[in-house]
Coordinates of C-alpha atoms and ligand atoms in Angstrom, one line a residue:
M1 CA 0.0 0.0 0.0
A2 CA 2.6 2.5 1.1
V3 CA 4.8 1.8 -1.9
I4 CA 1.9 2.3 -4.3
Q5 CA 0.9 5.6 -2.7
M6 CA 4.5 6.8 -3.0
D7 CA 4.6 5.8 -6.6
R8 CA 1.4 7.8 -7.3
G9 CA 2.9 10.8 -5.4
V10 CA 6.0 10.8 -7.5
R11 CA 4.0 10.5 -10.7
R12 CA 1.8 13.5 -9.8
L13 CA 4.9 15.7 -9.7
E14 CA 5.0 16.4 -13.5
P15 CA 8.3 17.5 -15.1
W16 CA 7.2 21.1 -15.7
K17 CA 6.5 21.4 -12.0
I18 CA 9.9 20.2 -11.2
A19 CA 11.4 22.6 -13.6
V20 CA 9.4 25.5 -12.0
I21 CA 10.6 24.6 -8.6
V22 CA 14.3 24.2 -9.7
V23 CA 14.2 27.6 -11.5
S24 CA 12.6 29.4 -8.6
V25 CA 15.2 28.0 -6.2
I26 CA 18.0 29.1 -8.5
V27 CA 16.5 32.6 -9.0
G28 CA 16.0 32.9 -5.3
L29 CA 19.6 31.9 -4.5
A30 CA 20.9 34.3 -7.2
L31 CA 18.9 37.1 -5.8
I32 CA 20.2 36.5 -2.3
I33 CA 23.8 36.2 -3.5
G34 CA 23.4 39.3 -5.6
L35 CA 22.0 41.2 -2.7
I36 CA 24.9 40.1 -0.4
T37 CA 27.6 41.0 -3.0
F38 CA 25.9 44.3 -3.7
L39 CA 25.9 45.2 0.0
L40 CA 29.4 44.0 0.5
C41 CA 31.0 45.4 -2.6
H42 CA 28.9 48.5 -3.4
D43 CA 31.0 51.6 -3.0
Q44 CA 29.7 54.7 -1.2
D45 CA 31.1 58.2 -1.0
R46 CA 32.2 59.2 2.4
Y47 CA 33.0 62.7 3.4
Y48 CA 35.3 64.1 6.1
D49 CA 36.2 67.5 7.4
A50 CA 39.8 67.8 8.2
S51 CA 41.0 70.9 9.9
F52 CA 44.5 72.0 11.1
L53 CA 46.7 74.9 11.8
I54 CA 49.3 76.1 9.3
T55 CA 52.0 77.9 11.3
N56 CA 54.3 79.3 8.6
V57 CA 51.7 81.3 6.7
D58 CA 50.4 84.7 8.0
Y59 CA 46.7 85.3 7.7
N60 CA 45.8 87.6 4.8
P61 CA 42.4 89.3 4.6
Q62 CA 42.3 88.1 1.0
Y63 CA 41.7 84.6 2.4
E64 CA 38.1 85.6 3.2
R65 CA 37.1 85.3 -0.4
Q66 CA 37.4 82.0 -2.2
T67 CA 37.9 83.8 -5.6
T68 CA 41.1 85.7 -4.8
D69 CA 44.6 84.6 -6.1
E70 CA 45.8 84.3 -2.5
F71 CA 43.0 81.9 -1.6
R72 CA 43.6 79.9 -4.7
N73 CA 47.4 79.6 -4.2
L74 CA 47.3 78.5 -0.6
S75 CA 44.3 76.2 -1.2
E76 CA 46.1 74.6 -4.1
D77 CA 49.2 73.9 -2.0
I78 CA 47.0 72.4 0.7
E79 CA 45.0 70.2 -1.8
T80 CA 48.3 69.1 -3.4
M81 CA 49.7 68.1 0.0
I82 CA 46.5 66.2 1.0
S83 CA 46.6 64.3 -2.4
E84 CA 50.1 63.4 -1.8
V85 CA 49.3 62.1 1.7
F86 CA 46.6 59.7 0.4
R87 CA 47.9 58.9 -3.1
G88 CA 51.0 57.4 -1.6
S89 CA 49.2 55.4 1.0
F90 CA 47.2 52.2 1.0
L91 CA 44.1 54.4 0.7
S92 CA 45.2 55.7 -2.8
K93 CA 42.3 53.8 -4.5
R94 CA 39.8 55.0 -2.0
Y95 CA 40.8 58.7 -2.1
L96 CA 38.7 60.8 -4.5
R97 CA 39.5 64.4 -3.8
S98 CA 40.0 67.2 -1.3
H99 CA 38.6 70.7 -1.4
V100 CA 39.6 73.6 0.9
V101 CA 36.4 75.2 2.1
S102 CA 37.7 77.9 4.4
L103 CA 40.9 79.6 5.6
N104 CA 40.4 81.3 8.9
P105 CA 42.6 83.6 11.0
D106 CA 44.4 82.3 14.0
P107 CA 46.9 84.1 16.3
L108 CA 49.5 81.4 15.3
G109 CA 48.8 81.3 11.6
V110 CA 46.0 80.1 9.3
L111 CA 43.3 77.5 10.3
A112 CA 42.4 75.5 7.2
S113 CA 39.2 73.5 6.8
V114 CA 39.2 70.9 4.0
V115 CA 36.5 68.5 2.8
L116 CA 37.9 65.1 1.9
V117 CA 35.9 62.7 -0.3
F118 CA 36.6 58.9 -0.3
K119 CA 34.9 55.9 -1.8
F120 CA 34.5 53.0 0.5
P121 CA 32.6 49.7 0.3
S122 CA 29.3 50.3 2.1
A123 CA 29.9 47.2 4.2
D124 CA 33.0 48.8 5.8
S125 CA 32.0 50.3 9.2
E126 CA 32.2 54.0 9.5
A127 CA 34.3 53.8 12.6
A128 CA 36.9 51.6 10.8
T129 CA 37.2 53.8 7.7
W130 CA 37.4 57.0 9.8
G131 CA 40.2 55.3 11.7
Q132 CA 42.1 54.4 8.5
V133 CA 41.8 57.9 7.1
N134 CA 42.8 59.5 10.4
R135 CA 45.8 57.2 10.8
V136 CA 47.1 57.9 7.3
L137 CA 46.5 61.6 7.7
L138 CA 48.5 61.8 10.9
R139 CA 51.2 59.5 9.9
R140 CA 51.8 60.7 6.3
L141 CA 51.5 64.4 7.0
K142 CA 54.5 64.1 9.2
A143 CA 56.4 62.0 6.7
I144 CA 55.9 63.9 3.4
S145 CA 57.9 67.0 2.6
T146 CA 55.9 70.1 2.0
N147 CA 56.5 73.8 2.3
L148 CA 53.6 74.1 4.7
N149 CA 54.2 73.7 8.5
I150 CA 51.2 71.8 10.0
D151 CA 50.8 71.8 13.7
Q152 CA 50.2 68.1 14.3
S153 CA 48.4 68.7 17.6
T154 CA 45.7 70.7 15.9
I155 CA 44.6 68.1 13.3
T156 CA 41.0 67.0 13.7
L157 CA 39.1 64.7 11.4
T158 CA 35.3 64.6 11.5
E159 CA 33.1 62.4 9.5
L160 CA 30.3 64.3 7.7
N161 CA 27.1 62.6 6.6
K162 CA 26.4 62.6 2.9
E163 CA 23.9 65.4 3.1
K164 CA 26.3 67.7 5.0
G165 CA 29.2 66.8 2.7
D166 CA 27.2 67.4 -0.4
N167 CA 25.9 70.6 1.0
L168 CA 29.3 71.9 1.8
L169 CA 30.6 71.2 -1.8
N170 CA 27.4 72.3 -3.6
N171 CA 27.6 75.7 -1.7
C172 CA 31.0 76.4 -3.1
C173 CA 31.0 78.1 -6.5
G174 CA 32.5 76.6 -9.6
I175 CA 32.8 73.0 -8.4
R176 CA 32.0 70.2 -10.8
R177 CA 31.5 66.8 -9.4
Q178 CA 33.6 64.4 -11.3
T179 CA 32.1 63.1 -14.5
S180 CA 34.5 60.9 -16.4
S181 CA 34.3 62.8 -19.7
F182 CA 33.9 61.3 -23.1
T183 CA 31.1 61.5 -25.5
G184 CA 31.4 61.3 -29.2
V185 CA 32.0 64.5 -31.1
E186 CA 28.8 65.8 -32.5
R187 CA 28.0 68.5 -34.7
I188 CA 26.1 74.8 -29.9
T189 CA 28.0 74.9 -33.7
G190 CA 30.7 72.2 -33.7
G191 CA 30.2 71.1 -30.1
Q192 CA 28.9 68.1 -28.3
H193 CA 26.2 67.0 -25.9
A194 CA 26.7 68.0 -22.3
R195 CA 26.0 65.5 -19.5
E196 CA 24.2 66.0 -16.2
A197 CA 26.2 67.9 -13.6
E198 CA 28.9 69.0 -16.1
W199 CA 27.7 72.6 -16.3
P200 CA 25.5 72.9 -13.1
W201 CA 25.5 76.7 -13.3
Q202 CA 23.8 76.8 -16.7
A203 CA 20.2 78.2 -16.7
S204 CA 17.6 78.8 -19.4
I205 CA 15.7 82.1 -19.4
Q206 CA 12.3 81.6 -20.8
L207 CA 9.7 84.1 -22.2
D208 CA 6.1 82.8 -21.8
G209 CA 7.6 79.3 -21.2
T210 CA 9.8 79.3 -24.4
H211 CA 13.6 79.2 -24.2
R212 CA 15.0 82.6 -25.1
C213 CA 18.5 82.8 -23.7
G214 CA 21.1 81.1 -21.5
A215 CA 22.2 82.5 -18.1
S216 CA 24.6 81.5 -15.3
I217 CA 23.7 80.9 -11.6
I218 CA 25.9 83.1 -9.4
S219 CA 23.9 82.6 -6.1
N220 CA 20.8 80.8 -5.1
T221 CA 18.7 83.8 -6.1
W222 CA 20.7 85.6 -8.8
L223 CA 21.5 84.8 -12.4
V224 CA 23.7 86.8 -14.8
T225 CA 22.8 87.0 -18.5
A226 CA 22.9 89.3 -21.5
A227 CA 20.9 92.6 -21.6
H228 CA 19.8 92.0 -25.2
C229 CA 17.7 89.0 -24.1
F230 CA 15.2 91.4 -22.6
R231 CA 14.9 93.5 -25.7
G232 CA 11.2 94.6 -25.9
V233 CA 10.0 92.5 -22.9
R234 CA 11.2 93.5 -19.4
D235 CA 8.1 92.5 -17.4
P236 CA 9.4 89.9 -14.9
R237 CA 6.0 88.2 -14.8
R238 CA 6.4 86.9 -18.3
W239 CA 9.9 85.3 -17.6
T240 CA 10.9 82.1 -15.9
A241 CA 14.2 80.3 -15.4
S242 CA 14.8 76.6 -15.7
F243 CA 17.8 74.4 -14.6
G244 CA 19.3 71.0 -15.5
I245 CA 20.6 69.9 -18.9
L246 CA 17.2 69.3 -20.5
L247 CA 14.8 72.1 -21.3
R248 CA 12.0 69.6 -21.1
P249 CA 11.7 68.2 -18.4
P250 CA 13.9 70.6 -16.3
K251 CA 15.4 69.7 -12.9
Q252 CA 14.0 72.9 -11.3
K253 CA 12.0 75.9 -12.5
K254 CA 11.6 79.4 -10.9
F255 CA 9.7 82.5 -11.4
V256 CA 11.5 85.8 -11.9
R257 CA 11.1 88.6 -9.4
R258 CA 13.3 91.3 -10.9
I259 CA 15.3 92.0 -14.1
I260 CA 18.1 94.5 -13.9
V261 CA 19.5 95.5 -17.3
H262 CA 22.6 97.6 -17.4
E263 CA 21.4 101.2 -17.2
R264 CA 23.6 102.2 -20.1
Y265 CA 22.4 99.4 -22.4
G266 CA 20.4 101.2 -25.1
D267 CA 17.4 99.3 -26.4
L268 CA 17.6 101.2 -29.7
V269 CA 21.4 101.2 -30.2
V270 CA 22.6 98.0 -31.9
D271 CA 26.2 98.4 -30.8
H272 CA 26.2 95.6 -28.2
E273 CA 27.8 97.7 -25.5
Y274 CA 26.8 97.1 -21.9
D275 CA 25.3 93.7 -22.8
V276 CA 24.8 92.5 -19.3
A277 CA 21.8 92.0 -17.0
V278 CA 21.1 90.3 -13.6
V279 CA 17.9 88.4 -12.8
E280 CA 16.6 87.9 -9.3
L281 CA 14.5 84.7 -8.8
A282 CA 11.2 84.8 -6.8
T283 CA 12.4 81.8 -4.6
P284 CA 15.8 80.4 -4.0
I285 CA 17.2 77.5 -6.0
E286 CA 17.8 74.4 -4.1
F287 CA 21.5 73.6 -4.7
T288 CA 22.4 70.0 -5.7
S289 CA 25.3 68.5 -7.6
D290 CA 23.3 69.1 -10.8
V291 CA 22.3 72.7 -10.1
H292 CA 24.6 75.3 -8.3
S293 CA 26.7 78.4 -8.9
V294 CA 29.7 79.3 -11.0
C295 CA 32.5 81.6 -9.5
L296 CA 32.7 85.2 -10.6
P297 CA 36.3 86.3 -11.1
E298 CA 37.8 89.3 -9.3
A299 CA 37.6 92.5 -11.4
S300 CA 41.4 92.6 -11.6
H301 CA 41.7 89.0 -12.8
V302 CA 43.2 88.5 -16.3
F303 CA 42.4 85.4 -18.3
P304 CA 45.4 85.1 -20.7
D305 CA 44.9 85.0 -24.5
N306 CA 44.6 81.5 -25.9
S307 CA 43.2 80.1 -22.6
S308 CA 40.9 77.1 -23.1
C309 CA 37.3 77.9 -22.2
F310 CA 33.9 76.2 -22.7
V311 CA 30.8 77.8 -23.9
T312 CA 27.5 76.0 -23.3
G313 CA 23.9 76.5 -24.4
W314 CA 20.7 75.2 -26.0
G315 CA 21.2 77.5 -29.0
A316 CA 21.1 76.6 -32.7
L317 CA 23.6 74.2 -34.3
E318 CA 23.9 76.6 -37.3
N319 CA 23.0 80.1 -38.2
D320 CA 19.2 80.6 -38.3
G321 CA 18.6 77.1 -36.8
N322 CA 16.4 76.1 -33.8
S323 CA 17.1 75.6 -30.2
V324 CA 17.8 72.1 -29.0
N325 CA 16.4 70.3 -26.0
Q326 CA 19.7 68.9 -24.6
L327 CA 22.5 71.3 -23.5
R328 CA 25.6 71.4 -25.7
Q329 CA 29.1 72.4 -25.0
A330 CA 32.0 73.6 -27.2
E331 CA 35.7 74.2 -26.3
V332 CA 36.9 77.6 -27.5
R333 CA 40.0 79.7 -26.9
I334 CA 40.3 83.3 -25.9
I335 CA 41.4 85.5 -28.8
S336 CA 43.3 88.7 -28.1
T337 CA 41.3 91.9 -28.6
E338 CA 44.2 93.1 -30.8
I339 CA 43.7 90.2 -33.2
C340 CA 39.9 90.4 -33.0
N341 CA 40.0 94.0 -33.9
R342 CA 42.0 93.4 -37.1
R343 CA 40.4 94.7 -40.3
Q344 CA 39.5 91.2 -41.6
V345 CA 38.0 90.1 -38.3
Y346 CA 35.8 92.7 -36.5
G347 CA 37.7 95.8 -37.6
G348 CA 37.7 97.8 -34.3
A349 CA 34.2 96.8 -33.0
I350 CA 35.6 95.1 -29.9
T351 CA 35.6 97.4 -26.9
A352 CA 37.1 97.0 -23.4
G353 CA 33.9 95.4 -22.1
M354 CA 34.0 92.6 -24.7
L355 CA 36.1 89.6 -25.3
C356 CA 36.5 87.3 -28.3
A357 CA 36.7 83.5 -28.1
G358 CA 36.6 80.8 -30.7
Y359 CA 38.9 80.1 -33.7
L360 CA 39.8 82.2 -36.7
E361 CA 39.2 79.1 -38.8
G362 CA 35.6 79.1 -37.7
Q363 CA 33.5 75.9 -37.2
V364 CA 33.2 75.9 -33.4
D365 CA 31.1 78.8 -31.9
A366 CA 28.1 79.8 -29.9
C367 CA 25.0 80.6 -32.0
Q368 CA 21.4 82.1 -31.7
G369 CA 19.8 81.0 -28.5
D370 CA 23.1 80.7 -26.6
S371 CA 23.1 84.4 -25.8
G372 CA 23.3 85.2 -22.1
G373 CA 25.0 81.9 -21.5
P374 CA 28.3 81.2 -19.8
L375 CA 31.8 81.1 -21.2
V376 CA 33.8 79.4 -18.4
H377 CA 37.4 78.5 -17.6
A378 CA 38.7 76.1 -15.0
N379 CA 41.6 77.4 -12.8
S380 CA 44.5 75.2 -11.7
R381 CA 42.4 73.9 -8.7
G382 CA 39.7 72.8 -11.2
I383 CA 37.3 75.5 -10.0
W384 CA 35.2 77.1 -12.8
Y385 CA 35.0 80.8 -13.4
L386 CA 32.7 82.9 -15.5
V387 CA 34.8 84.6 -18.1
G388 CA 32.2 85.8 -20.6
I389 CA 28.5 86.1 -21.4
V390 CA 27.5 85.1 -24.9
S391 CA 26.7 88.4 -26.6
W392 CA 27.1 88.6 -30.4
G393 CA 28.9 87.4 -33.6
D394 CA 28.6 87.6 -37.3
E395 CA 26.5 84.5 -38.0
C396 CA 27.9 81.4 -36.4
G397 CA 31.2 79.6 -36.9
K398 CA 32.3 81.7 -39.9
P399 CA 36.1 82.0 -40.5
N400 CA 37.4 85.3 -39.0
K401 CA 34.2 85.8 -37.2
P402 CA 34.6 84.3 -33.7
G403 CA 32.1 84.7 -30.9
V404 CA 32.0 87.9 -29.0
Y405 CA 31.3 87.8 -25.2
T406 CA 30.6 90.4 -22.5
R407 CA 33.8 90.6 -20.5
V408 CA 32.8 89.6 -16.9
T409 CA 35.8 91.2 -15.2
Y410 CA 34.9 94.5 -16.8
Y411 CA 31.4 94.4 -15.3
R412 CA 32.4 92.6 -12.0
N413 CA 31.8 95.7 -9.9
W414 CA 28.5 96.5 -11.6
I415 CA 27.3 93.0 -10.8
H416 CA 28.3 93.4 -7.2
S417 CA 26.6 96.8 -6.9
K418 CA 23.3 95.2 -8.1
T419 CA 23.4 91.8 -6.3
G420 CA 25.8 92.2 -3.4
I421 CA 27.7 89.2 -4.8
Ligands
LIG501 N1 22.9 87.1 -30.2 C1 22.8 85.7 -30.3 C2 21.6 85.3 -29.4 O1 20.7 86.1 -29.1 C3 24.0 85.0 -29.9 C4 25.1 85.3 -30.8 C5 26.3 84.6 -30.5 N2 26.9 84.4 -31.8 C6 28.0 83.9 -32.1 N3 28.4 83.7 -33.3 N4 28.8 83.5 -31.1 O2 21.4 84.1 -29.1

């Protein structure tokens, strides 16, 4: 009896049922193994604030502003030193970057505060990784040779949560979170597609909901753009600003409270002088790694001729073309005003408040719809500065007719007088 029953039982389990059971067991196991490896091997950014006293540098009031040469020079030395500390250690693969966030006065020198970013497997405990970073910092800072004297007893390392770390970095101007660049070259004029977070300060200024011009974020409530964008329509209620690399859908969108066009920009004159305006938003932008501000250079700063810059925008790909939905970028070089004013180029039309960038051979240029947008340059620390504002040009990408930009250093004090920035 028992044997017969068992026989029947086995016969009832048809082959397809066995297959289903086997497959579900395999899938279940795979999911569990996958989950475990994900949890163990998945990397996570971890942020730390390192602060210490530098005893062989006297405090200079220029350290108050991040955009001064003094701040840049000392910060660069500090960041290079920190890189050397970690690159030469067993944490070299974990270390991503360091960024000086403040330089404060101290009776014995300068107190530096630096954000350090590491990549650790999420499974590693926070206490353990903090311990590793701290140990390497203390030990290697003593060992490496640098021209900075660090008072070892003042070194403190604090772990920051992701939100705090992100906030600290997103509130600094001109930082681009690493994007391992490379997209295929695509035919702005002769440029290529931009990727998310590559140009986080880029804004679109829209009239009745339609893209009109580019603009740059200089604080959470102020944008800078070209005056000619508001030709005819200056009523702020008809204008909005959007952020993120796509026009549709944008990452954020804001109403405009106020438009301040340079008082000497003449609506009737077509000479492109004073082509600068600032726009106040109705509510503050929420800064993220995809949307935050660019740095404004000091008025005295000189960007050398031939410096490599990038211009970005949703403008046409060719003269008289349409705007595009995804932001584009093009690399251009600063052309000296002397060359740009030559008879065969712009024959003297370039004034002190303007700057030329592009190539005399043509091909790569901004175009209609890019106006108001940023021309930016990265300094030796990798911090991006606003060099120019897309203003005018004879068509787009024509030989001997490079793009002409509003020179930001020339209007730096005007921007400050209107925005306090
Ligand atoms: N004025 C144009 C605009 O309103 C931008 C001109 C830039 N032209 C150039 N070739 N770079 O969008």
